[in-house]
Coordinates of C-alpha atoms and ligand atoms in Angstrom, one line a residue:
X1 CA 0.0 0.0 0.0
X2 CA 1.4 3.4 -0.9
X3 CA 2.1 5.7 2.0
X4 CA 1.3 9.4 1.7
X5 CA 2.8 11.4 4.5
X6 CA 3.5 15.0 4.7
X7 CA 6.3 16.0 7.1
X8 CA 6.6 19.6 8.1
X9 CA 10.2 20.6 9.0
X10 CA 10.8 23.7 11.1
X11 CA 14.4 25.0 11.0
X12 CA 16.3 27.4 13.3
X13 CA 18.0 29.7 10.8
X14 CA 21.2 30.7 12.8
X15 CA 24.7 29.2 13.2
X16 CA 25.0 25.7 11.8
X17 CA 21.5 24.5 12.7
X18 CA 19.5 24.5 9.4
X19 CA 22.2 22.8 7.3
X20 CA 22.4 19.5 9.4
X21 CA 18.6 19.5 9.6
X22 CA 18.5 19.6 5.8
X23 CA 21.1 16.8 5.6
X24 CA 18.9 14.7 7.9
X25 CA 15.8 15.5 5.7
X26 CA 17.6 14.6 2.5
X27 CA 18.7 11.3 4.0
X28 CA 15.2 10.5 5.0
X29 CA 13.8 11.7 1.7
X30 CA 16.2 9.6 -0.4
X31 CA 15.9 6.4 1.5
X32 CA 14.3 3.7 -0.7
X33 CA 11.6 3.0 1.8
X34 CA 10.4 6.7 2.0
X35 CA 8.5 6.7 -1.3
X36 CA 5.3 8.7 -0.9
X37 CA 6.6 11.0 1.8
X38 CA 6.7 14.7 1.1
X39 CA 8.8 17.1 3.1
X40 CA 8.0 20.8 3.4
X41 CA 11.1 22.7 4.8
X42 CA 10.2 25.9 6.6
X43 CA 13.1 28.3 7.1
X44 CA 13.9 32.0 6.5
X45 CA 14.6 33.1 2.9
X46 CA 18.3 33.9 3.8
X47 CA 19.0 30.6 5.4
X48 CA 17.1 28.6 2.7
X49 CA 19.1 30.3 -0.1
X50 CA 22.4 29.5 1.8
X51 CA 21.7 25.8 2.4
X52 CA 19.8 24.8 -0.7
X53 CA 22.2 26.9 -2.8
X54 CA 19.9 26.8 -5.8
X55 CA 19.5 23.0 -5.7
X56 CA 16.1 21.3 -5.8
X57 CA 15.3 17.9 -4.4
X58 CA 12.4 15.7 -5.6
X59 CA 10.3 15.4 -2.5
X60 CA 11.5 18.3 -0.5
X61 CA 10.0 21.7 -1.0
X62 CA 11.5 24.8 0.7
X63 CA 9.1 27.5 2.0
X64 CA 10.4 30.9 3.2
X65 CA 9.3 31.9 6.7
X66 CA 9.2 35.5 7.9
X67 CA 12.4 36.4 9.8
X68 CA 10.7 38.9 12.1
X69 CA 12.1 42.0 10.4
X70 CA 9.7 44.7 9.2
X71 CA 7.3 43.1 6.7
X72 CA 8.8 43.0 3.2
X73 CA 12.3 43.9 4.5
X74 CA 14.9 41.2 5.3
X75 CA 17.0 41.6 8.4
X76 CA 20.4 43.0 7.4
X77 CA 21.9 45.0 10.3
X78 CA 22.7 44.3 13.9
X79 CA 24.3 41.3 15.6
X80 CA 23.1 37.7 15.6
X81 CA 21.4 38.0 19.0
X82 CA 19.2 40.8 17.7
X83 CA 18.4 38.8 14.6
X84 CA 17.5 35.8 16.8
X85 CA 15.3 37.9 19.0
X86 CA 13.4 39.4 16.1
X87 CA 12.9 35.9 14.6
X88 CA 11.8 34.4 17.9
X89 CA 9.3 37.2 18.4
X90 CA 7.7 36.3 15.1
X91 CA 7.2 32.6 16.1
X92 CA 5.1 30.5 16.0
X93 CA 2.8 32.6 13.8
X94 CA 5.4 32.9 10.9
X95 CA 5.6 29.1 10.8
X96 CA 1.9 28.5 11.1
X97 CA 1.3 30.7 8.1
X98 CA 3.5 28.8 5.8
X99 CA 2.4 25.4 7.2
X100 CA -1.1 26.2 6.0
X101 CA 0.2 27.3 2.6
X102 CA 2.1 24.0 2.2
X103 CA -1.0 22.0 3.1
X104 CA -3.1 23.8 0.5
X105 CA -0.4 23.5 -2.2
X106 CA 0.3 19.8 -1.6
X107 CA -3.3 18.9 -0.9
X108 CA -2.1 17.0 2.1
X109 CA -2.4 17.7 5.8
X110 CA 0.9 17.6 7.7
X111 CA 1.1 14.3 9.5
X112 CA 4.3 14.8 11.6
X113 CA 6.4 17.8 12.6
X114 CA 10.2 17.6 12.6
X115 CA 11.9 20.6 14.2
X116 CA 15.1 22.0 15.5
X117 CA 14.8 21.2 19.3
X118 CA 15.3 24.9 20.0
X119 CA 11.8 25.5 18.5
X120 CA 10.0 24.2 21.6
X121 CA 6.6 25.6 20.5
X122 CA 6.5 22.9 17.8
X123 CA 5.4 20.6 20.7
X124 CA 2.2 22.8 21.0
X125 CA 1.7 23.0 17.3
X126 CA 1.9 19.2 17.0
X127 CA -0.4 18.7 20.0
X128 CA -3.0 21.1 18.5
X129 CA -3.0 19.0 15.3
X130 CA -2.9 15.6 17.1
X131 CA 0.3 14.6 15.3
X132 CA 3.8 13.6 16.6
X133 CA 6.7 16.0 17.1
X134 CA 10.2 14.8 16.4
X135 CA 12.9 17.1 17.6
X136 CA 16.5 17.4 16.3
X137 CA 19.2 18.5 18.7
X138 CA 22.0 19.9 16.6
X139 CA 24.7 19.8 19.2
X140 CA 26.3 16.9 21.3
X141 CA 24.5 14.7 23.8
X142 CA 26.6 16.1 26.7
X143 CA 25.2 19.6 26.2
X144 CA 21.7 18.3 25.9
X145 CA 22.2 16.3 29.1
X146 CA 23.5 19.4 30.9
X147 CA 20.4 21.4 29.9
X148 CA 18.1 18.5 31.0
X149 CA 19.6 18.9 34.5
X150 CA 19.2 22.7 34.6
X151 CA 16.8 22.7 37.6
X152 CA 19.1 20.6 39.8
X153 CA 22.1 22.8 38.7
X154 CA 20.2 26.0 39.5
X155 CA 19.0 24.7 42.8
X156 CA 22.6 23.8 43.8
X157 CA 23.8 27.2 42.6
X158 CA 21.2 28.8 44.8
X159 CA 22.1 26.8 47.9
X160 CA 25.9 27.0 47.5
X161 CA 26.3 30.4 45.9
X162 CA 27.2 30.7 42.2
X163 CA 30.9 31.6 42.9
X164 CA 31.5 28.6 45.2
X165 CA 29.8 26.3 42.8
X166 CA 32.1 27.1 39.9
X167 CA 34.7 24.4 40.7
X168 CA 32.2 21.8 41.9
X169 CA 31.7 18.8 39.5
X170 CA 28.4 17.5 38.1
X171 CA 28.6 14.4 40.3
X172 CA 24.9 13.9 39.9
X173 CA 24.8 13.8 36.1
X174 CA 25.6 10.3 34.6
X175 CA 28.6 10.4 32.3
X176 CA 29.6 13.9 33.3
X177 CA 31.0 13.5 36.8
X178 CA 34.3 15.0 35.8
X179 CA 32.7 18.1 34.3
X180 CA 32.9 21.3 36.4
X181 CA 30.1 23.8 36.7
X182 CA 32.5 26.3 35.1
X183 CA 32.5 24.1 31.9
X184 CA 28.7 24.5 31.5
X185 CA 27.0 26.5 28.7
X186 CA 26.6 30.2 29.6
X187 CA 22.8 29.8 29.3
X188 CA 22.8 27.5 32.3
X189 CA 25.4 29.4 34.3
X190 CA 23.8 32.8 33.8
X191 CA 20.5 31.6 35.2
X192 CA 18.8 34.5 33.5
X193 CA 15.4 33.7 32.1
X194 CA 15.2 37.3 30.7
X195 CA 17.7 36.4 28.0
X196 CA 15.6 35.1 25.0
X197 CA 18.2 32.4 24.3
X198 CA 18.2 31.1 27.9
X199 CA 14.4 31.2 28.0
X200 CA 14.1 29.3 24.7
X201 CA 16.4 26.6 25.9
X202 CA 14.7 26.3 29.3
X203 CA 11.3 26.0 27.6
X204 CA 12.8 23.3 25.3
X205 CA 13.9 21.3 28.4
X206 CA 10.3 21.3 29.7
X207 CA 8.9 20.2 26.3
X208 CA 11.4 17.6 25.1
X209 CA 10.1 14.7 27.2
X210 CA 6.8 15.1 25.2
X211 CA 8.6 14.7 21.9
X212 CA 8.0 11.4 20.2
X213 CA 11.7 11.2 19.5
X214 CA 14.8 13.3 20.2
X215 CA 17.3 12.9 17.4
X216 CA 21.0 13.8 17.6
X217 CA 23.8 13.9 15.0
X218 CA 26.1 11.8 17.1
X219 CA 26.8 8.1 17.8
X220 CA 25.9 6.2 21.0
X221 CA 29.5 4.8 21.5
X222 CA 31.0 8.2 22.1
X223 CA 28.9 8.8 25.3
X224 CA 27.4 5.4 26.3
X225 CA 26.5 6.5 29.9
X226 CA 25.0 9.8 28.8
X227 CA 23.1 8.0 26.0
X228 CA 21.5 5.6 28.5
X229 CA 20.5 8.3 30.8
X230 CA 18.9 10.3 28.0
X231 CA 17.1 7.2 26.8
X232 CA 15.5 7.1 30.3
X233 CA 14.4 10.7 30.0
X234 CA 12.9 10.7 26.5
X235 CA 10.3 8.6 24.7
X236 CA 12.9 7.7 22.1
X237 CA 16.5 9.0 22.0
X238 CA 18.0 8.4 18.6
X239 CA 21.7 8.9 17.7
X240 CA 21.8 8.8 13.9
X241 CA 25.3 10.2 13.1
X242 CA 27.9 11.2 12.2
X243 CA 25.8 12.2 9.2
X244 CA 28.9 13.1 7.2
X245 CA 29.9 9.4 7.3
X246 CA 26.4 8.1 6.4
X247 CA 25.0 10.6 3.9
X248 CA 26.5 12.4 0.9
X249 CA 26.9 16.1 1.6
X250 CA 25.8 18.9 -0.7
X251 CA 28.5 19.7 -3.2
X252 CA 29.8 23.2 -3.1
X253 CA 31.1 22.9 -6.7
X254 CA 34.6 23.9 -7.3
X255 CA 34.9 26.3 -4.5
X256 CA 38.1 25.9 -2.4
X257 CA 40.0 24.0 -5.1
X258 CA 43.0 26.3 -4.6
X259 CA 43.5 25.3 -1.0
X260 CA 42.9 21.6 -1.7
X261 CA 45.7 21.8 -4.3
X262 CA 47.9 23.5 -1.8
X263 CA 47.2 20.8 0.8
X264 CA 48.2 18.2 -1.8
X265 CA 51.7 19.6 -1.8
X266 CA 52.2 19.5 2.0
X267 CA 53.7 16.6 4.0
X268 CA 51.6 14.0 5.8
X269 CA 50.0 15.3 9.0
X270 CA 52.0 18.6 8.9
X271 CA 49.3 21.3 8.4
X272 CA 47.4 23.2 11.1
X273 CA 43.8 24.0 10.0
X274 CA 42.1 26.9 11.7
X275 CA 38.4 27.8 11.7
X276 CA 36.1 29.3 14.2
X277 CA 32.8 28.3 12.6
X278 CA 30.1 30.5 11.2
X279 CA 29.5 32.9 14.1
X280 CA 32.7 33.8 15.9
X281 CA 35.8 35.9 15.3
X282 CA 38.3 36.1 18.2
X283 CA 39.1 39.5 19.8
X284 CA 42.0 41.5 18.1
X285 CA 44.5 40.7 20.9
X286 CA 43.8 36.9 20.5
X287 CA 44.0 37.1 16.7
X288 CA 47.4 38.8 17.0
X289 CA 48.6 36.2 19.5
X290 CA 47.5 33.3 17.3
X291 CA 49.1 34.9 14.2
X292 CA 52.4 35.4 16.1
X293 CA 52.3 31.8 17.3
X294 CA 51.8 30.5 13.7
X295 CA 54.5 32.7 12.4
X296 CA 57.1 31.7 15.1
X297 CA 56.3 28.0 15.1
X298 CA 56.4 27.8 11.2
X299 CA 54.0 24.9 10.9
X300 CA 52.3 25.0 7.5
X301 CA 48.8 26.4 8.2
X302 CA 45.4 26.8 6.4
X303 CA 43.2 29.5 8.0
X304 CA 39.6 30.0 7.2
X305 CA 39.1 33.6 8.0
X306 CA 36.2 35.9 7.0
X307 CA 37.3 38.8 4.8
X308 CA 36.2 41.4 7.4
X309 CA 38.6 39.8 10.0
X310 CA 41.7 40.1 7.8
X311 CA 42.3 43.6 9.2
X312 CA 43.0 42.0 12.6
X313 CA 46.1 40.3 11.4
X314 CA 49.5 41.8 12.3
X315 CA 50.9 44.1 9.6
X316 CA 53.0 42.2 7.1
X317 CA 51.8 38.8 8.4
X318 CA 50.5 37.6 5.0
X319 CA 53.8 38.4 3.2
X320 CA 56.0 36.9 6.0
X321 CA 54.1 33.6 6.1
X322 CA 53.3 33.2 2.5
X323 CA 55.8 30.4 2.0
X324 CA 54.1 28.2 4.5
X325 CA 50.6 29.5 5.2
X326 CA 47.4 30.1 3.3
X327 CA 44.3 32.1 4.3
X328 CA 40.9 31.6 2.6
X329 CA 37.6 33.3 3.4
X330 CA 35.7 29.9 3.4
X331 CA 37.3 26.4 3.3
X332 CA 35.7 23.2 2.0
X333 CA 36.1 22.0 5.6
X334 CA 35.1 18.3 5.1
X335 CA 37.6 17.9 2.2
X336 CA 40.3 19.8 4.2
X337 CA 39.9 17.5 7.3
X338 CA 39.8 14.5 5.1
X339 CA 43.2 15.4 3.5
X340 CA 46.0 13.4 5.1
X341 CA 48.3 16.5 5.2
X342 CA 46.2 18.0 8.0
X343 CA 47.7 17.3 11.4
X344 CA 45.7 19.4 13.8
X345 CA 42.6 21.5 13.9
X346 CA 42.4 24.8 15.9
X347 CA 38.7 25.0 16.5
X348 CA 36.0 26.9 18.5
X349 CA 34.5 23.5 19.3
X350 CA 31.1 23.9 17.5
X351 CA 29.6 20.4 17.5
X352 CA 29.7 20.0 13.7
X353 CA 33.4 20.8 13.6
X354 CA 34.2 18.3 16.4
X355 CA 32.2 15.6 14.7
X356 CA 33.9 16.3 11.4
X357 CA 37.4 16.2 13.1
X358 CA 36.5 12.8 14.8
X359 CA 35.2 11.4 11.5
X360 CA 38.6 12.2 9.8
X361 CA 40.8 11.5 12.8
X362 CA 42.2 15.0 13.2
X363 CA 43.4 16.0 16.8
X364 CA 42.0 19.3 18.1
X365 CA 43.3 22.5 19.8
X366 CA 40.3 24.1 21.5
X367 CA 39.4 27.7 21.9
X368 CA 35.7 27.7 22.8
X369 CA 33.6 30.9 22.8
X370 CA 30.0 30.5 23.8
X371 CA 27.1 28.1 24.3
X372 CA 27.9 24.4 24.2
X373 CA 31.5 25.0 23.1
X374 CA 33.2 25.1 26.5
X375 CA 31.6 21.9 27.6
X376 CA 32.5 20.3 24.2
X377 CA 36.1 21.3 24.8
X378 CA 36.1 19.8 28.3
X379 CA 34.9 16.5 26.8
X380 CA 37.5 16.7 24.0
X381 CA 40.4 17.1 26.4
X382 CA 39.4 15.2 29.5
X383 CA 36.8 12.6 28.6
X384 CA 37.4 11.6 24.9
X385 CA 41.1 12.7 25.2
X386 CA 41.2 13.7 21.5
X387 CA 42.6 17.2 21.8
X388 CA 43.9 19.9 24.2
X389 CA 42.6 23.2 25.6
X390 CA 44.7 26.3 25.6
X391 CA 46.3 27.2 28.9
X392 CA 44.2 30.0 30.4
X393 CA 41.5 29.3 27.8
X394 CA 42.5 32.0 25.4
X395 CA 45.1 32.5 22.7
X396 CA 48.4 33.8 24.0
X397 CA 51.5 33.5 21.8
X398 CA 53.3 31.1 24.2
X399 CA 50.3 29.1 25.2
X400 CA 49.4 28.5 21.5
X401 CA 52.9 27.5 20.6
X402 CA 52.9 25.0 23.6
X403 CA 49.6 23.5 22.4
X404 CA 50.9 23.2 18.9
X405 CA 54.1 21.5 20.0
X406 CA 52.2 19.1 22.3
X407 CA 49.9 18.0 19.4
X408 CA 52.4 18.0 16.6
X409 CA 55.7 17.0 18.2
X410 CA 55.2 15.3 21.6
X411 CA 54.1 12.0 23.0
X412 CA 50.9 13.7 24.2
X413 CA 50.0 14.3 20.5
X414 CA 50.8 10.7 19.6
X415 CA 48.4 9.3 22.3
X416 CA 45.7 11.8 21.3
X417 CA 46.1 10.7 17.6
X418 CA 45.6 7.1 18.6
X419 CA 42.6 8.0 20.7
X420 CA 40.9 9.9 17.9
X421 CA 41.5 7.2 15.4
X422 CA 39.9 4.7 17.8
X423 CA 36.9 7.0 18.2
X424 CA 36.8 7.5 14.4
X425 CA 36.5 3.7 14.0
X426 CA 33.6 3.6 16.5
X427 CA 31.9 6.3 14.5
X428 CA 32.4 4.4 11.2
X429 CA 31.0 1.2 12.8
X430 CA 28.0 3.1 14.1
X431 CA 27.0 3.9 10.5
X432 CA 27.6 0.5 9.0
X433 CA 24.7 -1.6 7.8
X434 CA 24.1 -3.2 11.3
X435 CA 25.5 -0.2 13.3
X436 CA 23.7 1.6 16.1
X437 CA 23.2 4.8 14.2
X438 CA 21.9 2.9 11.1
X439 CA 19.4 1.0 13.3
X440 CA 18.3 4.3 15.0
X441 CA 17.9 6.0 11.6
X442 CA 15.6 3.1 10.4
X443 CA 13.6 3.5 13.6
X444 CA 13.2 7.2 12.9
X445 CA 12.1 6.5 9.3
X446 CA 9.4 4.0 10.6
X447 CA 8.2 6.6 13.1
X448 CA 7.7 9.4 10.5
X449 CA 6.1 7.0 8.0
X450 CA 3.6 5.7 10.5
X451 CA 3.3 8.7 12.8
X452 CA 1.5 6.9 15.6
X453 CA 4.8 5.8 17.2
X454 CA 7.7 3.3 16.8
Ligands
U2F501 C1 26.9 26.7 16.0 O1 28.1 26.4 15.3 P1 29.0 27.0 14.2 O2 28.2 27.2 13.0 O3 29.8 28.2 14.7 O4 30.1 25.8 14.1 P2 30.0 24.3 13.8 O5 28.9 23.5 14.5 O6 31.4 23.8 14.0 O7 29.7 24.2 12.2 C2 30.4 24.9 11.3 C3 30.2 24.2 9.9 O8 30.6 25.1 8.9 C4 31.5 24.4 8.1 C5 32.1 23.2 8.9 C6 30.9 22.9 9.8 O9 30.0 22.0 9.2 O10 32.4 22.2 8.1 N1 32.6 25.3 7.6 C7 33.1 25.2 6.4 O11 32.7 24.3 5.6 N2 34.1 26.0 6.0 C8 34.6 26.9 6.8 O12 35.5 27.7 6.3 C9 34.1 27.1 8.1 C10 33.1 26.2 8.5 C11 27.2 27.0 17.4 F1 28.0 28.1 17.4 C12 27.9 25.9 18.1 O13 28.2 26.2 19.4 C13 27.0 24.6 18.0 O14 27.7 23.5 18.5 C14 26.6 24.4 16.5 C15 25.6 23.2 16.4 O15 24.4 23.5 17.1 O16 26.0 25.6 16.0

């Protein structure tokens, strides 16, 4: 019997949230058993145009959602927090409007909602329609777990005093007993429900247990204890990644060919790759310290640096390092990390970057900035032992050189390389035919096909 299901997908259009959601949707849509399923992808025009980059997919239709700026005018100015605030103040009405349009256009009622977990109100939209809500957490299990324990953490902070709590460990959170309070995401530590981001995540924590399934782009074997704990908190907790090992990524054409050719000429595991993701640029003093460390240590480097940050480099840096360094405004990161000449990744510890580094076995040097990144860096250094954090947590010339030496030249680096290669193997096993992530993905597919539950 042919199935006719219509899945409504609600994206969060900031940072690297919408792209992995689209990767998941493409994987669901192209699976041979998903015939008859239509996906309507609801996202802002700006984010849709970035992630679809003009490509069309058979059973996925993109719909533009109002970004909250004045009607008819896309948001252009201000910082990302202002843009988020505007967008959030337009929800859920902006999504409801296009959901109705998609139903009229397809002639099919939406039978299941799949959303970024941040968009907690999807729970109410799904309840109102009597359909399931599947939520996608775009970061790691460890940060999701920390958020799920927010009430206990806040109550401890109140009874002990925030300052005294900082160095205490999360002894009551399974799998995170070595994590200090000071490693936690700022939204938990600030305990300020007046911040729109904190409020959004706090509301998400209340709603997630009602979600038919919580999906993460990770693999169970990286955090078995956290995974089991989260399985006990949610109706279904499905690790379906790393998606880059299980699904083809969107091609970005020939962009970045120049740096790939340059990498081909470098020695095995000799290059330092540097990127701080899609949102962050370090402060000028740190940019200068990092540049000086690269220049002094003379390791070949490839730096993904937005054009507007070039002015933060020391005068003459480009000329002096041109024999061994390359700067690009955007790198084809997956192909870069896959290249055997890359020996270390200086990263802000966004979850996608960490997962990509694990998938290609590249040790990390961590300089986290906000949100989940600090906690991720703690896990990288102390739990998974696949990278190092900078002394003092920020770039200084000497601290950065020390970190580079320990990864590239010392025994520490050798052990870290072995650890990350073991973890990479576990990730690869998870996406094999009978791997845990493959089984979870099949369960997810069944769930959205017959939306009454697995
Ligand atoms: C937010 O993360 P970011 O977007 O800042 O960072 P990542 O999660 O690491 O994702 C960056 C992606 O951009 C790609 C790279 C990753 O897939 O391969 N990329 C690239 O292709 N070329 C470049 O030159 C630079 C990057 C947030 F800030 C984090 O804290 C969260 O963990 C994350 C997920 O929720 O979202």
